JSON list of C-alpha atoms in Angstrom, two decimals:
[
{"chain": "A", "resi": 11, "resn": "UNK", "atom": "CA", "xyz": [0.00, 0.00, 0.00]},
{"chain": "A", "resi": 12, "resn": "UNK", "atom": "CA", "xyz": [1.30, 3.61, -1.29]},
{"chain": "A", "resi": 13, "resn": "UNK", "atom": "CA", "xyz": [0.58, 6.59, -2.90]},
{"chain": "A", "resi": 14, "resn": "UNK", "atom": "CA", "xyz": [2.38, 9.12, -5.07]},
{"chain": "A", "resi": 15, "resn": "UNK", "atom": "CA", "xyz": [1.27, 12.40, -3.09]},
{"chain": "A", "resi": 16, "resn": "UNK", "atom": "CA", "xyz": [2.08, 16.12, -4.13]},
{"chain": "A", "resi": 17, "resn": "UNK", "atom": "CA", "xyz": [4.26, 18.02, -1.84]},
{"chain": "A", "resi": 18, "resn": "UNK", "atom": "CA", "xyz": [4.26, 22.07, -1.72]},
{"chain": "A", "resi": 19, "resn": "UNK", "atom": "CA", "xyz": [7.23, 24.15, -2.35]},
{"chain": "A", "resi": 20, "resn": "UNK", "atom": "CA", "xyz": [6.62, 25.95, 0.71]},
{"chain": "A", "resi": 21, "resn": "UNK", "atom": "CA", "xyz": [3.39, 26.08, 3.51]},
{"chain": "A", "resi": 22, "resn": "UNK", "atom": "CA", "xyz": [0.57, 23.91, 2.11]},
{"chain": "A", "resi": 23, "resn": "UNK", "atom": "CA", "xyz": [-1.36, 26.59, 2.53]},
{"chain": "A", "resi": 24, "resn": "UNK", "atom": "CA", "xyz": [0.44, 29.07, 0.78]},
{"chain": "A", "resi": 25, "resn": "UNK", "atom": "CA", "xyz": [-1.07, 29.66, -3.17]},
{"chain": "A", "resi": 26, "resn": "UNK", "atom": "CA", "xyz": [1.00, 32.64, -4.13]},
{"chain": "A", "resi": 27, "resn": "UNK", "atom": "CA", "xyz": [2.73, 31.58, -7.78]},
{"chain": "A", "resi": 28, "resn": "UNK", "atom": "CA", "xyz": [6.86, 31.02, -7.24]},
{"chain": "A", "resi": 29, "resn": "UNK", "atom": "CA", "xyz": [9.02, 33.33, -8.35]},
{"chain": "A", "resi": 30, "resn": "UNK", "atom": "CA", "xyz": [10.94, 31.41, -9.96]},
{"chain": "A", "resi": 31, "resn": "UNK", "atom": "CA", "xyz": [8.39, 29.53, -11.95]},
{"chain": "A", "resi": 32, "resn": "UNK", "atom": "CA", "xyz": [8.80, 26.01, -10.29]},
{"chain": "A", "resi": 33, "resn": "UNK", "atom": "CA", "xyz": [6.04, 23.83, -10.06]},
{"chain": "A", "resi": 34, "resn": "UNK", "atom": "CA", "xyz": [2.98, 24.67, -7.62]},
{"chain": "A", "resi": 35, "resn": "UNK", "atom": "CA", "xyz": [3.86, 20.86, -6.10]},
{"chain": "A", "resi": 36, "resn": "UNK", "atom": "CA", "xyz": [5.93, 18.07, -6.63]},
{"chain": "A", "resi": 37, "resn": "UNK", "atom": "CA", "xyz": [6.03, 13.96, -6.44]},
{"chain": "A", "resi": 38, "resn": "UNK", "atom": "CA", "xyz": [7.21, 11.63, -3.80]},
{"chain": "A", "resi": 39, "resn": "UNK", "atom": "CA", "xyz": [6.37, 8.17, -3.09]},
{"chain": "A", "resi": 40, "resn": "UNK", "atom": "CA", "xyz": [5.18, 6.89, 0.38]},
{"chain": "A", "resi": 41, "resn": "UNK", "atom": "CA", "xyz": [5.08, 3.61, 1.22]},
{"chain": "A", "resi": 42, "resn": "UNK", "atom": "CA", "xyz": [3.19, 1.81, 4.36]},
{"chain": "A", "resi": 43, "resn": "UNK", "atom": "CA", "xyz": [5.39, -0.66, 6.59]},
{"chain": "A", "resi": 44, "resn": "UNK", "atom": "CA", "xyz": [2.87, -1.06, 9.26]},
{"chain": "A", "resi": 45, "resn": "UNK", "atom": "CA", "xyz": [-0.09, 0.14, 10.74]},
{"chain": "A", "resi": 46, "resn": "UNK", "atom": "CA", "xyz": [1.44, 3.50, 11.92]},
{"chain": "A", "resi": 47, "resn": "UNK", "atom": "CA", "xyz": [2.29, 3.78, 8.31]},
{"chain": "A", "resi": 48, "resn": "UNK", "atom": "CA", "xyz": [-1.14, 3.33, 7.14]},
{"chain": "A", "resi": 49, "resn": "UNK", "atom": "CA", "xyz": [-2.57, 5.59, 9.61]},
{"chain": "A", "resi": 50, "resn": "UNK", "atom": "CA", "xyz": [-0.06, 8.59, 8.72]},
{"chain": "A", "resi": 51, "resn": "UNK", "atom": "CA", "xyz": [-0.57, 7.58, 5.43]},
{"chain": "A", "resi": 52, "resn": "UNK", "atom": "CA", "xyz": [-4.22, 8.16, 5.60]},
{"chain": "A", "resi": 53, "resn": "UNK", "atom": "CA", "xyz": [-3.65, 11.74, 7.71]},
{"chain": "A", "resi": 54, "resn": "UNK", "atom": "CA", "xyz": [-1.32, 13.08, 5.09]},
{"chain": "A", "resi": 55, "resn": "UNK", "atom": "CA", "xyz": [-4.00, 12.23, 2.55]},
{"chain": "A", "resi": 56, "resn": "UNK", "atom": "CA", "xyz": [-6.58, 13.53, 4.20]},
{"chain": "A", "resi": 57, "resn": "UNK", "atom": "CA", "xyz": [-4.75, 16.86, 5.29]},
{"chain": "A", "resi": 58, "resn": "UNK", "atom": "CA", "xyz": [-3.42, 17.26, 1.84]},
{"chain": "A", "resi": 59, "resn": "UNK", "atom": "CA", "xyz": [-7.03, 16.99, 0.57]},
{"chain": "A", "resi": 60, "resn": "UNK", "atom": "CA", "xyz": [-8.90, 19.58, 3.77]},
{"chain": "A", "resi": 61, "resn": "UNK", "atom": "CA", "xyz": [-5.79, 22.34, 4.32]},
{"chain": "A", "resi": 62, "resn": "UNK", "atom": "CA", "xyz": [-3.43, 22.17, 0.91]},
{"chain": "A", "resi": 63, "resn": "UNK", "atom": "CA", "xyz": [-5.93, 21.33, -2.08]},
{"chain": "A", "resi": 64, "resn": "UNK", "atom": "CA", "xyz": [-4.25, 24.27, -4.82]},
{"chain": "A", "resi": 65, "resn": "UNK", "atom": "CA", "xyz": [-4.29, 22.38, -8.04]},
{"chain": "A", "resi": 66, "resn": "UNK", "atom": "CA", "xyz": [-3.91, 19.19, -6.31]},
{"chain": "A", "resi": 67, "resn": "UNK", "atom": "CA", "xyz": [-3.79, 17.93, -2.56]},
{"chain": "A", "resi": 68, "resn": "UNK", "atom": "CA", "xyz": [-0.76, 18.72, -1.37]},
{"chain": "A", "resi": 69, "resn": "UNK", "atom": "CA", "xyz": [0.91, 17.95, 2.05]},
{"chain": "A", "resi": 70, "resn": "UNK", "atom": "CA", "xyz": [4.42, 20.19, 3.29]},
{"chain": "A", "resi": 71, "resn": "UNK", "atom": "CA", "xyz": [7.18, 18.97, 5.04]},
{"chain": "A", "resi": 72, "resn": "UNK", "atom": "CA", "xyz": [5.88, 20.07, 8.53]},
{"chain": "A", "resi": 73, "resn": "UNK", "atom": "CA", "xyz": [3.01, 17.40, 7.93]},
{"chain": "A", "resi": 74, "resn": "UNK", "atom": "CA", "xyz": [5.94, 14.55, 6.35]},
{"chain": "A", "resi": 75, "resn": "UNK", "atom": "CA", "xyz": [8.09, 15.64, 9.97]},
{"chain": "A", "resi": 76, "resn": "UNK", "atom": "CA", "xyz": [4.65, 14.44, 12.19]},
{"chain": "A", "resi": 77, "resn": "UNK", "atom": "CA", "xyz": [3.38, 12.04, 10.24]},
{"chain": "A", "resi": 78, "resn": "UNK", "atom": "CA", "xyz": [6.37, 9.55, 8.99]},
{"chain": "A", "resi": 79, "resn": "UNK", "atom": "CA", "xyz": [6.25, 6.91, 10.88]},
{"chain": "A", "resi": 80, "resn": "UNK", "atom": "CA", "xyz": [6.11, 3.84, 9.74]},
{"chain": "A", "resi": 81, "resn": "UNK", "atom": "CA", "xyz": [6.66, 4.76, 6.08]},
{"chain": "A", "resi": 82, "resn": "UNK", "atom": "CA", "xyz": [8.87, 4.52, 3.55]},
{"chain": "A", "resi": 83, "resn": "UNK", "atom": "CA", "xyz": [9.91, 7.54, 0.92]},
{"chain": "A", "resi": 84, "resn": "UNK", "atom": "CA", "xyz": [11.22, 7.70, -2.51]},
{"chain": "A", "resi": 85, "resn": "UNK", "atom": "CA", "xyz": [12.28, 10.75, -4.43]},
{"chain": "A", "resi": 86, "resn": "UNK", "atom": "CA", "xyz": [10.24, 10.03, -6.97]},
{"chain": "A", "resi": 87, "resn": "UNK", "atom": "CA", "xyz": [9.82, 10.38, -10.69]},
{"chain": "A", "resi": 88, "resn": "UNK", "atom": "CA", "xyz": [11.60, 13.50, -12.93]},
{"chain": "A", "resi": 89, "resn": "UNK", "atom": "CA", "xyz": [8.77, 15.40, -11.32]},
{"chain": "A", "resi": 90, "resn": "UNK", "atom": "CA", "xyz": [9.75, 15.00, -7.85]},
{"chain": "A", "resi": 91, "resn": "UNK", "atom": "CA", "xyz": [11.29, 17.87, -5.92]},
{"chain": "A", "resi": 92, "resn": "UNK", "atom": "CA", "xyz": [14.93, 16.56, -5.86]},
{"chain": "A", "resi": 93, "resn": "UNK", "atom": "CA", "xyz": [15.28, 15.47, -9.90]},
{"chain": "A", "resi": 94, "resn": "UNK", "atom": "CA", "xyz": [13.47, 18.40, -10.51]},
{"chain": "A", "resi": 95, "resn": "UNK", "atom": "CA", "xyz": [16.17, 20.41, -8.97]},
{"chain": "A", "resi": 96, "resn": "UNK", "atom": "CA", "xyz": [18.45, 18.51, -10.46]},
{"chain": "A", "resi": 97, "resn": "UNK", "atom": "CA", "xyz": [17.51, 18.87, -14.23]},
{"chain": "A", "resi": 98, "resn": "UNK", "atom": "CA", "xyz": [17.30, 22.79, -14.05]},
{"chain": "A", "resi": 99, "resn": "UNK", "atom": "CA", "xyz": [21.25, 22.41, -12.44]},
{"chain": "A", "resi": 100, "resn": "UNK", "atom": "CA", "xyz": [20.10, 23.68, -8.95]},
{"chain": "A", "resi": 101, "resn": "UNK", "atom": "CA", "xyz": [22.59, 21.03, -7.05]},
{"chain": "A", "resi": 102, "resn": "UNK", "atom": "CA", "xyz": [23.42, 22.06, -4.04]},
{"chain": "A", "resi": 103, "resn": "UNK", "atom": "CA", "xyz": [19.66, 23.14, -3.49]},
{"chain": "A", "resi": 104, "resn": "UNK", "atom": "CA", "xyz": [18.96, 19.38, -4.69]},
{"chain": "A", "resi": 105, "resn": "UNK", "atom": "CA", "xyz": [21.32, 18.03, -2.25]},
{"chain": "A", "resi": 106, "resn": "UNK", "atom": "CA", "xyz": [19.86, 20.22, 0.76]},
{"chain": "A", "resi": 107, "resn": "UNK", "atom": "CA", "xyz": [16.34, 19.00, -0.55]},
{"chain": "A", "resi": 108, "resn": "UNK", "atom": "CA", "xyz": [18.38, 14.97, -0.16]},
{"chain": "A", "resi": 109, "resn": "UNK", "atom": "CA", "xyz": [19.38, 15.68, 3.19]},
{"chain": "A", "resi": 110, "resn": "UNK", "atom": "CA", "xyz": [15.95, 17.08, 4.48]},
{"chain": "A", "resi": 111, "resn": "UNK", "atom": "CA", "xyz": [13.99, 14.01, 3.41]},
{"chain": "A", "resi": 112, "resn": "UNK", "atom": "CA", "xyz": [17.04, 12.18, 4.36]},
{"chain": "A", "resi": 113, "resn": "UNK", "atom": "CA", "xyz": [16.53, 13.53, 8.28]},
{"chain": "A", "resi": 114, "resn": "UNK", "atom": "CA", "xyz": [13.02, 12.94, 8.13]},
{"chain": "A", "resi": 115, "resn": "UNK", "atom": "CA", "xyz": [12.63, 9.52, 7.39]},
{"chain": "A", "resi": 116, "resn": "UNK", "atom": "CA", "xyz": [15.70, 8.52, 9.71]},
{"chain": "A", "resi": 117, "resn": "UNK", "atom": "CA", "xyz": [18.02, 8.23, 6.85]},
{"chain": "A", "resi": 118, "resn": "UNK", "atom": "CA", "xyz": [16.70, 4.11, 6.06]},
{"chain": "A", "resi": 119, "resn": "UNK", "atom": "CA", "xyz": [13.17, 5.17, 5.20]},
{"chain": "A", "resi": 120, "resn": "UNK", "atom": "CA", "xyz": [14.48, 7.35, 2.53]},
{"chain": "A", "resi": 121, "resn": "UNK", "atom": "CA", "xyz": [15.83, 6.18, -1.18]},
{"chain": "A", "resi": 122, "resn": "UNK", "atom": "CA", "xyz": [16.99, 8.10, -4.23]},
{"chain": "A", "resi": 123, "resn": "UNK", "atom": "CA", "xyz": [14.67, 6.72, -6.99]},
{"chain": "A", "resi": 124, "resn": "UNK", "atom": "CA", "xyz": [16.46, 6.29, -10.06]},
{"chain": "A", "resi": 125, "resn": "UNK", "atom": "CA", "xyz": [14.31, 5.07, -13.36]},
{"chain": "A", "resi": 126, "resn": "UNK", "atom": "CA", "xyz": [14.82, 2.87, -16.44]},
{"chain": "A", "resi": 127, "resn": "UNK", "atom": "CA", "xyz": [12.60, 4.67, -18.68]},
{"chain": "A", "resi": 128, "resn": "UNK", "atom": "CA", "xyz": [15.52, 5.58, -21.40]},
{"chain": "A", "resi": 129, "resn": "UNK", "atom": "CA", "xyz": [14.54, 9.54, -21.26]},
{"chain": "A", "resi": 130, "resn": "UNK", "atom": "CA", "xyz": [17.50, 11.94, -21.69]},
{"chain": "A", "resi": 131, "resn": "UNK", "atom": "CA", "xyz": [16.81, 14.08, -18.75]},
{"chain": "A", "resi": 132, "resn": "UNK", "atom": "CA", "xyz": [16.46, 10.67, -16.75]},
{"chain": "A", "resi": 133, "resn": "UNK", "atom": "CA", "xyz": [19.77, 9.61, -17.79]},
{"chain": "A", "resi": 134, "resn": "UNK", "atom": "CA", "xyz": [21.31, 12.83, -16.32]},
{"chain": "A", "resi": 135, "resn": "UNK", "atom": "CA", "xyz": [19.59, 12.79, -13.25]},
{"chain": "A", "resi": 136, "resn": "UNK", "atom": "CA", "xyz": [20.15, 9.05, -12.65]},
{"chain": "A", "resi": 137, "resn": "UNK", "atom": "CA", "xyz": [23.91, 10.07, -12.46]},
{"chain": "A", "resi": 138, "resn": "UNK", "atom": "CA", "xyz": [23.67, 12.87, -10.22]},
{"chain": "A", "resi": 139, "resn": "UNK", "atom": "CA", "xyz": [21.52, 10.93, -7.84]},
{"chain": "A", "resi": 140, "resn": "UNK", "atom": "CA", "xyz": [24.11, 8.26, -7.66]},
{"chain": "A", "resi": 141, "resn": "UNK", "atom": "CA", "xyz": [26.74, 10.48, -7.06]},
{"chain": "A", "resi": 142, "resn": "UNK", "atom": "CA", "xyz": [24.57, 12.46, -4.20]},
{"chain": "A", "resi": 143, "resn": "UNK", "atom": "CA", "xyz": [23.30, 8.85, -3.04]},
{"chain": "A", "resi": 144, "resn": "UNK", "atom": "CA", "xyz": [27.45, 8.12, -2.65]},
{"chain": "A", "resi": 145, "resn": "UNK", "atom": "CA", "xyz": [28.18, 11.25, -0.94]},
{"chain": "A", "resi": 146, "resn": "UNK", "atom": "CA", "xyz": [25.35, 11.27, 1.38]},
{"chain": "A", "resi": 147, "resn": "UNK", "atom": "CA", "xyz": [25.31, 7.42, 2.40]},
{"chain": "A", "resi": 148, "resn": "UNK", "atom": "CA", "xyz": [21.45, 7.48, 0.72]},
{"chain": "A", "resi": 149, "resn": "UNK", "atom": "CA", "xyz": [20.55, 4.60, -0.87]},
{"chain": "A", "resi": 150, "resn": "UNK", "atom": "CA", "xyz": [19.20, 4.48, -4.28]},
{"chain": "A", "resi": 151, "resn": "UNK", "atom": "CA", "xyz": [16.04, 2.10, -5.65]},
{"chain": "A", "resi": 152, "resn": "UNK", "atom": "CA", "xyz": [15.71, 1.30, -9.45]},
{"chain": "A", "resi": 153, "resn": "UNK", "atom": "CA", "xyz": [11.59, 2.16, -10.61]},
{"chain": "A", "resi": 154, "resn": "UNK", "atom": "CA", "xyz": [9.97, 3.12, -13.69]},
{"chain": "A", "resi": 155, "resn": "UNK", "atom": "CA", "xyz": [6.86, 4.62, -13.69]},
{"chain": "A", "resi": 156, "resn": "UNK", "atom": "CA", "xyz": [4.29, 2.08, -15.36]},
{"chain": "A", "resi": 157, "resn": "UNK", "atom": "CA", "xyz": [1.41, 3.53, -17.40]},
{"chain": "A", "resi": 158, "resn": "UNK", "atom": "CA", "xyz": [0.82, -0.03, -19.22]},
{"chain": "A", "resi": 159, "resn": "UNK", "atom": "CA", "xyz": [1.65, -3.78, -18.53]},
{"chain": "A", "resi": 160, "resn": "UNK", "atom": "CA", "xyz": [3.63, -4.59, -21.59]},
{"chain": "A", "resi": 161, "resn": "UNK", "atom": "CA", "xyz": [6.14, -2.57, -24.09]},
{"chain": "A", "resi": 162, "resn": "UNK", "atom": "CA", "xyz": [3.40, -3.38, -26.81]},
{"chain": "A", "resi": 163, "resn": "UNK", "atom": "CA", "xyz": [0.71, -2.14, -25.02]},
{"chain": "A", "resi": 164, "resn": "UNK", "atom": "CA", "xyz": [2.58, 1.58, -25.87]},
{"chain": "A", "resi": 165, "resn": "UNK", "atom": "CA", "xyz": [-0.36, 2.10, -28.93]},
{"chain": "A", "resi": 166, "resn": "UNK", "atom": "CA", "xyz": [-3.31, 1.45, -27.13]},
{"chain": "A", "resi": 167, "resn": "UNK", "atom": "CA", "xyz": [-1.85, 3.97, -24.14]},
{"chain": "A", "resi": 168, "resn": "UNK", "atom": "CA", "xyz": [-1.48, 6.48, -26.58]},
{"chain": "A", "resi": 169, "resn": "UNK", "atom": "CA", "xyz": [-4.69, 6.42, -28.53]},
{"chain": "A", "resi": 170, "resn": "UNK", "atom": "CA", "xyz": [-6.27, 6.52, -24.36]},
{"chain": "A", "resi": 171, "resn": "UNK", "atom": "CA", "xyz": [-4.01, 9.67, -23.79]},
{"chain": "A", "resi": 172, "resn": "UNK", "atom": "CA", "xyz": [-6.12, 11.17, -27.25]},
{"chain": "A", "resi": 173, "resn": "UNK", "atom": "CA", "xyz": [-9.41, 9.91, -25.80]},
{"chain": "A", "resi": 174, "resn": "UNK", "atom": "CA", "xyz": [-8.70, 11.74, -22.47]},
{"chain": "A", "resi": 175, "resn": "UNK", "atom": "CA", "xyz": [-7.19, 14.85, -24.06]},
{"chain": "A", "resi": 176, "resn": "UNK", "atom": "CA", "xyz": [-9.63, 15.02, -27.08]},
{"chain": "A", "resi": 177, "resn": "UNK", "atom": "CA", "xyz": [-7.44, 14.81, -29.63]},
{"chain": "A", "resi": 178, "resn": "UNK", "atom": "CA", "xyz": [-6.29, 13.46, -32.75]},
{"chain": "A", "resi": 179, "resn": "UNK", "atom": "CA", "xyz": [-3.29, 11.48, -33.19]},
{"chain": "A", "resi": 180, "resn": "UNK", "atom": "CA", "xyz": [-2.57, 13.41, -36.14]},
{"chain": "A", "resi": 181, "resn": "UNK", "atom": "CA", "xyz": [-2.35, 16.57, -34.13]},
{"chain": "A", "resi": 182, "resn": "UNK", "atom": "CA", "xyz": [1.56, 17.46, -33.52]},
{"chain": "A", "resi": 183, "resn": "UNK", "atom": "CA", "xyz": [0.92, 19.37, -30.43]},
{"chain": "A", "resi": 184, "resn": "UNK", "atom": "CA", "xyz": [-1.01, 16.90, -28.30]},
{"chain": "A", "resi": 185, "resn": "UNK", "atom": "CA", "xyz": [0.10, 15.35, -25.15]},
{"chain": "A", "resi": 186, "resn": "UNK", "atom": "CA", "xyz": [2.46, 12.30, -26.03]},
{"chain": "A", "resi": 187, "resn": "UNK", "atom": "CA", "xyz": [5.03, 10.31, -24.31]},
{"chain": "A", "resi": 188, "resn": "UNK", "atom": "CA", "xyz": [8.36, 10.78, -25.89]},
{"chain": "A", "resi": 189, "resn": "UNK", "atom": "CA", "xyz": [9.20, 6.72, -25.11]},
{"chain": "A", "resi": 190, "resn": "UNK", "atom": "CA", "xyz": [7.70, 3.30, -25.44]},
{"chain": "A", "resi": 191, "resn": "UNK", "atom": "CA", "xyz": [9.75, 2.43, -22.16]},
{"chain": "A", "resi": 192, "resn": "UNK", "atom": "CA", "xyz": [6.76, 2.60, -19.58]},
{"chain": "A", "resi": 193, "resn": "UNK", "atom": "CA", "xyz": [5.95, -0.58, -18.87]},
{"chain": "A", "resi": 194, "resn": "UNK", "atom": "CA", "xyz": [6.42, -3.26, -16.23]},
{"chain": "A", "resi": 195, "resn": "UNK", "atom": "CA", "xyz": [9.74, -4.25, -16.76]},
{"chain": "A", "resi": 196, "resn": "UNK", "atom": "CA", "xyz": [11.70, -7.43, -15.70]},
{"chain": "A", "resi": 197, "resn": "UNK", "atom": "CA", "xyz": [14.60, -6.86, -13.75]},
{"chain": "A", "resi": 198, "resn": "UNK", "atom": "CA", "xyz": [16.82, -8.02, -16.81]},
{"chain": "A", "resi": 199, "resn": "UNK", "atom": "CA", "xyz": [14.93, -5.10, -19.04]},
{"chain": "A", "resi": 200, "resn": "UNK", "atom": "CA", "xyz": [16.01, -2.59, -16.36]},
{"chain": "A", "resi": 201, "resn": "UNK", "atom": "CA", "xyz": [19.34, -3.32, -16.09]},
{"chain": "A", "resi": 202, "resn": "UNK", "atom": "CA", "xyz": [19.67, -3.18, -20.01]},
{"chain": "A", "resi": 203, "resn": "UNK", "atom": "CA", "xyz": [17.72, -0.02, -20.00]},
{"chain": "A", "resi": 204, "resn": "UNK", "atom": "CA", "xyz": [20.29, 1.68, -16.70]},
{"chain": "A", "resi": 205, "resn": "UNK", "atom": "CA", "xyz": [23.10, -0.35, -18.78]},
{"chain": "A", "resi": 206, "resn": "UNK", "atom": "CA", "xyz": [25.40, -0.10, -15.38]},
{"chain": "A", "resi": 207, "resn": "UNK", "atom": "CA", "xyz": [26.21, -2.47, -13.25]},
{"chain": "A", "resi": 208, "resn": "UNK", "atom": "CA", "xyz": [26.67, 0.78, -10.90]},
{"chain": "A", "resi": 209, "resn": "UNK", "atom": "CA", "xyz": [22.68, 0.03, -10.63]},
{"chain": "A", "resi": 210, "resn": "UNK", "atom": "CA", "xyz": [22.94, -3.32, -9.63]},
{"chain": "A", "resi": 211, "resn": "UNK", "atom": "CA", "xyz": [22.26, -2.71, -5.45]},
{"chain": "A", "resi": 212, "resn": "UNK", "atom": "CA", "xyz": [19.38, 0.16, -6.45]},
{"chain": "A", "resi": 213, "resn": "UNK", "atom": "CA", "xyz": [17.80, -3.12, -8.24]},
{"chain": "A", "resi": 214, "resn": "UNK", "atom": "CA", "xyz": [17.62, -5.18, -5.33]},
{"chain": "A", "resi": 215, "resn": "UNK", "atom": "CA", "xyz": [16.63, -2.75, -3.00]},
{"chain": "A", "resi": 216, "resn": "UNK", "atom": "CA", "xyz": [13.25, -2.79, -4.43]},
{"chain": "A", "resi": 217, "resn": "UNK", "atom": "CA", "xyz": [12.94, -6.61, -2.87]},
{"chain": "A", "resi": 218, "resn": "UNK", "atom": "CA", "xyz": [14.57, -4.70, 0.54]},
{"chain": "A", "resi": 219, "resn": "UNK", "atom": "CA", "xyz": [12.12, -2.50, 0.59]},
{"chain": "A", "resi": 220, "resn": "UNK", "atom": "CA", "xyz": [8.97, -4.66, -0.19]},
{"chain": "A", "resi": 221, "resn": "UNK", "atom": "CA", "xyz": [10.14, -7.45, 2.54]},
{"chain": "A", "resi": 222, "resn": "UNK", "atom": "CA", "xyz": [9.50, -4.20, 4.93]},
{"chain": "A", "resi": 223, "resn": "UNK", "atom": "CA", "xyz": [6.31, -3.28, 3.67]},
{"chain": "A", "resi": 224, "resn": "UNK", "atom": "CA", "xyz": [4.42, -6.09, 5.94]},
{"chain": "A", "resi": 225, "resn": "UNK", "atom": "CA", "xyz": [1.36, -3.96, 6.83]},
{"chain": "A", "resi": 226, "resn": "UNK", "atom": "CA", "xyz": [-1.97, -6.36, 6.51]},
{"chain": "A", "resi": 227, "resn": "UNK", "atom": "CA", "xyz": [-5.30, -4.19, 6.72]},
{"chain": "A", "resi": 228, "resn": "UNK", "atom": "CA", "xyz": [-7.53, -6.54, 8.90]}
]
C-alpha cells in the first residue's frame, strides 16, 4: 500500500505563484510498513485533501516531519522535488532537498529513486543521484513509472491519452510520451535499460524494501 502524493514548495497553505516559476507541487512516493504507516498515510491524505488542495492535494514537510512513521519515501519520478532540482542544475539546493527528506525519514526510510525509462533528462539525473546517493550514504532504488503492462501495449496507451485529451493522433501538439519504455519491466529489461552495473544494489533494493512493507489491513 502507497501513494504518489504532491508536496508544496513551501506552507501547504500558501497559493502565491513562485518566483521562480517552479512547479505549484511536486512527487514523492510513500510507502506503508505497518499500521502507523497506514494511519499517517491516511492523515497526510486527508490533510493534503482539507488544508493544501491548490491544483492538487498537497501535504508540506511540517506534515511529512509528524506524520512519517512507519513509512517509507522515494524521491520520486523527474517530477519530484529533488530530480526536478536537479535537471534545471540547482545542485546544491537538490542536495539540501536529499538531506531534508534524508533527516526525516531517519536516513533508512528514505531512497533516491532512479528510473529505467531511457529519457535523456532521466539519464542525467540518474547520475547525479548516484553520485549524491554516494556522498550522502542514501541509498538508491531502481523504478519506472508504469502507465501499461507490456512494451506493446505503448499504442493502445497512446490512442487513451487522445481519448482523455480530445485529440487526434494526427495533431503534432497533443500530449504524447516521448518513449515506449513505460511498462512493467523485468529486472533483466532494467538493467539493459540503466546499462550499469553501478545500478545493480538500487535493483535489489526494491525486494529490501517490499520485505519491509508487511502492513496487513484486517
Amino acid at each position: 500500500l502507497g501513494c504518489e502524493i504532491y508536496v508544496a514548495p513551501g506552507h501547504r497553505q500558501d497559493r502565491a505563484p513562485s518566483s521562480d516559476g517552479s512547479p505549484k507541487a511536486f512527487h514523492l512516493i510513500l510507502l506503508v510498513m505497518n499500521n502507523d504507516g497506514y494511519k499517517n498515510l491516511s492523515r497526510l491524505v486527508t490533510l493534503g485533501h482539507l488544508e493544501g488542495f491548490y491544483y492538487h492535494p498537497r501535504v508540506d514537510m511540517d506534515l511529512l516531519r509528524e506524520f512519517n512513521a512507519g513509512l517509507i519515501a522515494l524521491s520520486a519520478c523527474l517530477k519530484g522535488k529533488i530530480p526536478y532540482l536537479i535537471n534545471v542544475g540547482r545542485i546544491k539546493e537538490a542536495r539540501e532537498e536529499a538531506k531534508e527528506f534524508a533527516s526525516i525519514f531517519d536516513k533508512d526510510r528514505f531512497f533516491l529513486e532512479v528510473q529505467a525509462n531511457a529519457l535523456t533528462e532521466q539519464e542525467k539525473v540518474n547520475r547525479v543521484l548516484k553520485e549524491l546517493g554516494q556522498e550522502l550514504s542514501i541509498p538508491l532504488v531502481a523504478t519506472n513509472d508504469c502507465h501499461y503492462l507490456n512494451q506493446e501495449d505503448a499504442e493502445a496507451h497512446d490512442a487513451l491519452l487522445c481519448i482523455q485529451t480530445g485529440k487526434s493522433v494526427d495533431d503534432p501538439k497533443r500530449l504524447k510520451f516521448s518513449t515506449n519504455e513505460f511498462f512493467f519491466k523485468s529486472r533483466s529489461e532494467m538493467e539493459s535499460t540503466f546499462g550499469d552495473a553501478d545500478f545493480s544494489e538500487a535493483l535489489g533494493n526494491t525486494v529490501q524494501i517490499a520485505d519491509r512493507c508487511t502492513y496487513e489491513m484486517e
